[in-house]
XYZ file of C-alpha atoms in Angstrom:
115
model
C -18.648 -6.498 -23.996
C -19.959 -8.849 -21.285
C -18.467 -9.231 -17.859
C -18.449 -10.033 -14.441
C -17.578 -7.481 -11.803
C -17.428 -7.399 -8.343
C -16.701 -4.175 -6.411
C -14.448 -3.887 -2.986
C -13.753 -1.018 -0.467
C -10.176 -2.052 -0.263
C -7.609 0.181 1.321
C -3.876 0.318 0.465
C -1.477 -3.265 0.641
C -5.214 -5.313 0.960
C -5.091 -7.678 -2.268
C -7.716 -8.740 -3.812
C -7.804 -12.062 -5.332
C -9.841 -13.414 -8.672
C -10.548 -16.864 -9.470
C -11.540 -18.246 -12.979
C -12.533 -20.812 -14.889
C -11.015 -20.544 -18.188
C -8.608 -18.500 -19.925
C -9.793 -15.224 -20.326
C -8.884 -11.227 -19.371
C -8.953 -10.171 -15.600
C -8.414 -6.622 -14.333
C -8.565 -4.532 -11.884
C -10.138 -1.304 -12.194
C -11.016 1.548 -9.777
C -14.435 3.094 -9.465
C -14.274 6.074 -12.123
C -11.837 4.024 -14.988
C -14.775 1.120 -14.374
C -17.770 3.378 -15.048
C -15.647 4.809 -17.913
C -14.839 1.590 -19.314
C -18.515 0.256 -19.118
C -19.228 3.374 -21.349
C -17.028 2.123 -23.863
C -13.966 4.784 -22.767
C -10.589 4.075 -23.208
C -9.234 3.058 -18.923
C -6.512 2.264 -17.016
C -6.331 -0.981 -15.468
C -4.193 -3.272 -13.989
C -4.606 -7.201 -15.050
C -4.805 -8.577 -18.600
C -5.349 -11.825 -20.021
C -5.057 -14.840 -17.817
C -4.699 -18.524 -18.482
C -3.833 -19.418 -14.798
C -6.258 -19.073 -11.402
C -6.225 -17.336 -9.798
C -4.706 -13.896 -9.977
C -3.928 -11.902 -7.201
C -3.593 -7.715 -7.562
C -2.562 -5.723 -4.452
C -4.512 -1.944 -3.882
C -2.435 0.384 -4.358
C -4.430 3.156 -2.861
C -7.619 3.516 -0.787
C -10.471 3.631 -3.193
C -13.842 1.573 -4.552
C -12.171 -0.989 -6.840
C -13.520 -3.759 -9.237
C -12.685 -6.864 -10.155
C -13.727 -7.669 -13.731
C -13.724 -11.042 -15.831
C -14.573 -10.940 -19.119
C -16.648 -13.044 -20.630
C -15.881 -11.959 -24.569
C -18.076 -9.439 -26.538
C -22.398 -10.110 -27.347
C -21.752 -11.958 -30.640
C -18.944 -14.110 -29.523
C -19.670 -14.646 -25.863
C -17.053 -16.979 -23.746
C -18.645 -19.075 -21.145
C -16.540 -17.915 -18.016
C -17.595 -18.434 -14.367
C -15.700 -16.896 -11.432
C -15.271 -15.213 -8.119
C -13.603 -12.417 -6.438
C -12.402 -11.686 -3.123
C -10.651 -9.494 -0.816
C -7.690 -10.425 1.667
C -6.930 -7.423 4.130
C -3.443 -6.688 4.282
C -1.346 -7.976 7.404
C 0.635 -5.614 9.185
C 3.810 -6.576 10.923
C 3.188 -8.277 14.224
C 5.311 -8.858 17.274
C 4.774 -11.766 19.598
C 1.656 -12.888 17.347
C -0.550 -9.345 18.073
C -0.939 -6.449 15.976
C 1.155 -3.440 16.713
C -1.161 -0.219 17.412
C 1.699 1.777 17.916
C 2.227 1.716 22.049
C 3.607 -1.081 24.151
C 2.017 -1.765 27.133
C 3.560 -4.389 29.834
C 0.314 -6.470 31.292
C -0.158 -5.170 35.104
C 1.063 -8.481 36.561
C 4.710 -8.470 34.951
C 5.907 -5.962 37.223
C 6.494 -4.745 40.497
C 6.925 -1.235 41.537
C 7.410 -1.574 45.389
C 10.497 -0.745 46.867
C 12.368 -3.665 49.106
């Protein structure tokens, strides 16, 4: 089989996003089902085949994964060109800023002295 892989450090929620081409069969594979599959083993994956680009997977755990587009097998090869990338996964925001959790008032928005 011939393919094109790219591998991401993507934590849970990120997505990562795969552009194509031409028709073919995108998945998604994390790091032990990908060196399993390049062996010839039988893997899980997410993904299948694709006619539209681009298709867009979101991690579902923290992990090494890969993005693969095939490009058919040695004696009938497909002449595929593509790209991968990741998008990090927005959390919820409130007034525009990422919530870490504590609220803090800026210094200047309140007065503690007594009248």
């Amino acid at each position: 089989m011939r393919f094109l892989q790219k591998p991401f450090l993507a934590k849970t929620k990120d997505k990562i996003e795969v552009t194509f081409d031409k028709p073919t069969k995108v998945l998604l594979l994390e790091g032990s089902q990908f060196s399993g599959n390049k062996k010839g083993h039988t893997c899980q994956y997410r993904g299948g085949e694709a006619e539209q680009s681009p298709v867009a997977f979101t991690v579902p755990f923290e992990a090494t994964w890969h993005a693969v587009i095939e490009k058919g097998s040695y004696s009938h090869p497909l002449d595929v060109t593509g790209n991968a990338k990741l998008i990090p996964h927005r959390y919820d925001t409130l007034n525009g800023s990422e919530q870490t959790g504590a609220a803090k008032r800026p210094v200047d928005e309140y007065d503690d002295t007594l009248d």
